[in-house]
Structures are given as structure tokens and as C-alpha cells.
C-alpha positions in Angstrom: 113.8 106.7 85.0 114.8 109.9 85.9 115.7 108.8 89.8 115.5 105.3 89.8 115.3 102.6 86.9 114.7 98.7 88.1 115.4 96.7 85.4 115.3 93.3 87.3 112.9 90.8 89.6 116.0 91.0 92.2 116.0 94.5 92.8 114.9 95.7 96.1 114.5 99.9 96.6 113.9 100.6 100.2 113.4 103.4 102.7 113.9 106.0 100.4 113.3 109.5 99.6 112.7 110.5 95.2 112.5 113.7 95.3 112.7 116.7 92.1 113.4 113.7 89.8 112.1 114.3 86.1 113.2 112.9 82.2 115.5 115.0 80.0 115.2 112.7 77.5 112.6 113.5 74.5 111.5 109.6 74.8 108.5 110.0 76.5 108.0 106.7 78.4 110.4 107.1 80.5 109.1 107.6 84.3 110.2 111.1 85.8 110.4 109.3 88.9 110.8 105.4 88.4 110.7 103.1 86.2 110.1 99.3 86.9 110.4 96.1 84.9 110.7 94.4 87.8 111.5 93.6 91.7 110.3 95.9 94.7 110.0 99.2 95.6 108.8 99.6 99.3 108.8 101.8 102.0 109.4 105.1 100.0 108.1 108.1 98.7 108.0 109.9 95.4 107.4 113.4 95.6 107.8 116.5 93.5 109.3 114.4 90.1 107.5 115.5 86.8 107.5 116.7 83.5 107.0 120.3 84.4 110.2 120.9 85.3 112.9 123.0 83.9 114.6 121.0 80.4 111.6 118.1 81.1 110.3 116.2 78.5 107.2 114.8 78.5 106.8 111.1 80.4 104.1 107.7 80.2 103.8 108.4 84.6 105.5 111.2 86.4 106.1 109.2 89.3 106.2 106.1 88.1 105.9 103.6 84.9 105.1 100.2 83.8 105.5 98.1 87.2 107.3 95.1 85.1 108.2 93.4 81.8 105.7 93.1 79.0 108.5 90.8 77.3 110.1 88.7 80.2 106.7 88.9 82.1 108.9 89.5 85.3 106.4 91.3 87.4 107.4 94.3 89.6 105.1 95.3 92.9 104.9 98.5 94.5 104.5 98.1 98.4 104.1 100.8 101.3 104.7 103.7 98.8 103.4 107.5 99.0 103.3 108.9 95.7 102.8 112.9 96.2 103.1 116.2 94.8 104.2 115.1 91.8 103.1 116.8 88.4 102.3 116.3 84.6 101.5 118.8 81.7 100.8 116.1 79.5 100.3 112.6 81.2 99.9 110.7 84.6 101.5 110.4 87.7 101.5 106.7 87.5 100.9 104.1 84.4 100.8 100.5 85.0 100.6 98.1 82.1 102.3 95.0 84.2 102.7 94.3 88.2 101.3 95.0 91.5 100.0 98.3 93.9 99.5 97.5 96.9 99.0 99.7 100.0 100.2 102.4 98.8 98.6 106.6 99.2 98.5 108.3 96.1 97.5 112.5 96.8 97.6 115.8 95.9 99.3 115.0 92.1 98.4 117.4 89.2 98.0 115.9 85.7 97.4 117.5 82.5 93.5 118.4 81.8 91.7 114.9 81.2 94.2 112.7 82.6 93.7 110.3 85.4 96.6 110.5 87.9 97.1 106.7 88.0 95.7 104.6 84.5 96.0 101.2 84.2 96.9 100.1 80.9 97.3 96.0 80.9 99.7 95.3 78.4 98.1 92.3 75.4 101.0 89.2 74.5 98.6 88.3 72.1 97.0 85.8 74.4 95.8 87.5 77.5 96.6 91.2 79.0 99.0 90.7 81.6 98.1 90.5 85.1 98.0 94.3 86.5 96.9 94.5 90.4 95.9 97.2 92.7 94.6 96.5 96.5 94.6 98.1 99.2 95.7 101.8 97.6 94.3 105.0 98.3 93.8 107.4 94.7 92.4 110.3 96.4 92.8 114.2 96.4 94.2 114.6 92.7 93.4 117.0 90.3 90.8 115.1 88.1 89.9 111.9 87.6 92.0 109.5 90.5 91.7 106.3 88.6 91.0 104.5 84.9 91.2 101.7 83.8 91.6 101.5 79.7 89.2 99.8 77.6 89.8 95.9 78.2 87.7 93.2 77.5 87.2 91.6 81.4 87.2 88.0 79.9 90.9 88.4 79.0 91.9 89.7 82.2 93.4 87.3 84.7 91.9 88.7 87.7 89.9 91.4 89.0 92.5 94.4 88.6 91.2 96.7 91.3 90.3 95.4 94.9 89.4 97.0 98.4 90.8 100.4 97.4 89.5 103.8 97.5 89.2 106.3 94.5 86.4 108.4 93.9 85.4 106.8 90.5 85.0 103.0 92.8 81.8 101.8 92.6 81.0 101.5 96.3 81.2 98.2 97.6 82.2 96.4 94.3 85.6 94.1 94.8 85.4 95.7 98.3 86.5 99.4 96.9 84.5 102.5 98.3 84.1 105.7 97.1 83.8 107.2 100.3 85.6 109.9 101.4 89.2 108.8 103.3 89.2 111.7 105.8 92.6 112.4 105.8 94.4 114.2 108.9 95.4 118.0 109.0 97.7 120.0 110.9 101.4 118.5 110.4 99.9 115.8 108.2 98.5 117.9 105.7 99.0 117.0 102.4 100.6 113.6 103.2 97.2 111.5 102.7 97.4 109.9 106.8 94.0 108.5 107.0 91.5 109.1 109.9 89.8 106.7 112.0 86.5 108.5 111.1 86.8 107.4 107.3 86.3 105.1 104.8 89.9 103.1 105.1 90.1 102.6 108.7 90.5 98.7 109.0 88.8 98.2 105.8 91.6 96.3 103.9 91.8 93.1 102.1 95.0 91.1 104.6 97.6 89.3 102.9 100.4 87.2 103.4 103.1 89.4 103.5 101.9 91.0 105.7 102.8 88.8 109.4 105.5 90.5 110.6 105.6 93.6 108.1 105.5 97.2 108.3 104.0 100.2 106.8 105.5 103.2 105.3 106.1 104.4 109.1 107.4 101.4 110.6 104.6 100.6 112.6 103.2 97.2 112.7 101.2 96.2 109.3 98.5 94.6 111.1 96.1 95.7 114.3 94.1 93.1 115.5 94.2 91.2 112.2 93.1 94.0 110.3 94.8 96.7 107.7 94.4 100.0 106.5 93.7 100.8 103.0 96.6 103.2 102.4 100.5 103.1 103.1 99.7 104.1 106.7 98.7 101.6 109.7 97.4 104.8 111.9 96.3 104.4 115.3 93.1 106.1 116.9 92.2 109.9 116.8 93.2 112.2 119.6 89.9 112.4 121.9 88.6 108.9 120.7 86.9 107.5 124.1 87.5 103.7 124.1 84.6 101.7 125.9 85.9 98.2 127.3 83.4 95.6 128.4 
């Protein structure tokens, strides 16, 4: 991990900034930015880690890699997160072979030529792949392909892997995902994937338990009304919107 390595189901990373991070190590499965085997990593960003930076090696996910332990099957989830501006010459910005994604924004990341910017990859224990998750996470805005999934056979997998998220590859309405475009905001929130109340994410999310009570990436309340945004961002209503009340 060239910022942050969490090696254990206890850890907790919070509220923080991983910024310029990359591998100078020739092993390439490193994670430029993090690299999880287990625990929770919420309410941060990852911006501007890679491999193409000065004395970089290549790495398996410029932001981040693995999401858990393919031998202790401790499972790490990824909560809240924008992953951004990050780059590869030769891989992704984020691999996932074991673990959980959820509501997390995923934009404007440059990988090499016929990379996705986030594979999934479930690692096989000889019995079953292990259980690899993403709800609830916008993949959009990245140089090529957004999302793939490697070649797995769906009767070994131990639930759907992909649900109510939105990535240009989704086949639209399947598992709740959409294809449709996001609409993110301009002007100061350029390039940091905040969603509009005009597109495809706005209160289109799958709620979960951990939810009551939680936060987004902000620190605004997690739900409205009972309802969630796809995305890291709980955002309120455009300037201008007219609000009819009977």
C-alpha cells in the first residue's frame, strides 16, 4: 500500500485525505493508494495515487486493491469513499477479489488502454469464489470501460455482485443498476462526481442497515425520507427547484 495498508478486520481508516500515494516497489499488487485485507475504510478520499508517477512501479488498483483476505476470508468494506483523479499506465484504479463497495463515487480516473477502472476479480478457495459486493456505487466519467466483472461462472457466486449502482456498462434496470447518465454538478463541484437531482441516482438506492443514524462522505444525514443516494453524496435539491406542497 503505498498510503495505507489494512491488514486486519479491526481496522478502522476514517475522515481522511490519500493523496500523491503510489508503489516503489517492483511487486505489482501492491495498491498505490490502499491496500485492504480487511476492516473499514470510510469517509475518505483517494485522489491523485498511481503508477504514473515518478520511481512507480506498476500496481493490481491504483487506488485501491483486494478489499480482504482470500486466505483468512476476513472481509474488508469500503464505505462513503470518493476515489478520483487517480491514474494507471498499466492497470486499474480499483481491483476487488474479496469484500464490499458500497456508496461510494468513483470519477474522472485514467487507466491504461483496455482497462476497466474498477474489475472485479472474485477470488476461487476451490469451493466457491468469495463473496465480492458492490451497491450503491457510482463508476462513471472514467477513461474507458467504468466496470467488469471477470469471467465467473454465476452458479459459484454467492450473491449477485453488483446491485442498484450506476456504470455505463449496467444493464438498465437489472439488480436495480442503470445506465443512465448521473448528471453530476459543475461550477465548484466539478470533477468531484456530486450528483444532481435531475439524474439517474437521486434517491434511487438500495437502504441498508447501517445506515439509521449514519452519514455520507459530507456529514450530512445518510438517509432523506427513507431513501439514499447512489453515490458517496446524500445531496439536497438543485438551486431553482420549485417545491409544490399539497
Amino acid at each position: 500500500g503505498g498510503g495505507v495498508a489494512m491488514m486486519k478486520a479491526s481496522a478502522i481508516v476514517s475522515n481522511c485525505l490519500i493523496r500523491g500515494c503510489y508503489s516503489a516497489s517492483s511487486h505489482e499488487n501492491l495498491g498505490a493508494g490502499v491496500y485492504l485485507e480487511g476492516g473499514l475504510l470510510t469517509h475518505s478520499r483517494i485522489t491523485d495515487c498511481g503508477d504514473h508517477k515518478p520511481g512507480a512501479h506498476g500496481s493490481g488498483g491504483t487506488a485501491l486493491y483486494k478489499l480482504g483476505s482470500t486466505t483468512s476470508r476476513e472481509e474488508a468494506t469500503v464505505r462513503n469513499v470518493l476515489i478520483d483523479h487517480c491514474e494507471s499506465r498499466s492497470s486499474r484504479v480499483v481491483r476487488m477479489l474479496h469484500g464490499h463497495l458500497e456508496n461510494c463515487t468513483i470519477t474522472e480516473n485514467k487507466t491504461a488502454a483496455n482497462m476497466p477502472a474498477v474489475l472485479l476479480s472474485p477470488a476461487f478457495d476451490n469451493v466457491k469464489y468469495l463473496l465480492v459486493t458492490v451497491t450503491n456505487t457510482v463508476i462513471w466519467g472514467n477513461s474507458g470501460t467504468n466496470l467488469m466483472l471477470a469471467a465467473v461462472a454465476p452458479a459459484q457466486l454467492e450473491k449477485e455482485i453488483v446491485g442498484c449502482c450506476c456504470y455505463s456498462e449496467a444493464e438498465e434496470g437489472v439488480d436495480g443498476n442503470t445506465a443512465k447518465d448521473p448528471k453530476f454538478r459543475v461550477g465548484k463541484n466539478r470533477g468531484l462526481g456530486v450528483i444532481s437531482s435531475k439524474g439517474s441516482c437521486f434517491r434511487t438506492g438500495a437502504v441498508q442497515p447501517w445506515m439509521d443514524g449514519a452519514t455520507d462522505f459530507r456529514g450530512n444525514p445518510r438517509l432523506t425520507d427513507g431513501k439514499v443516494d447512489i453515490g458517496c453524496y446524500q445531496v439536497g435539491f438543485d438551486p431553482g427547484m420549485m417545491l409544490l406542497v399539497r
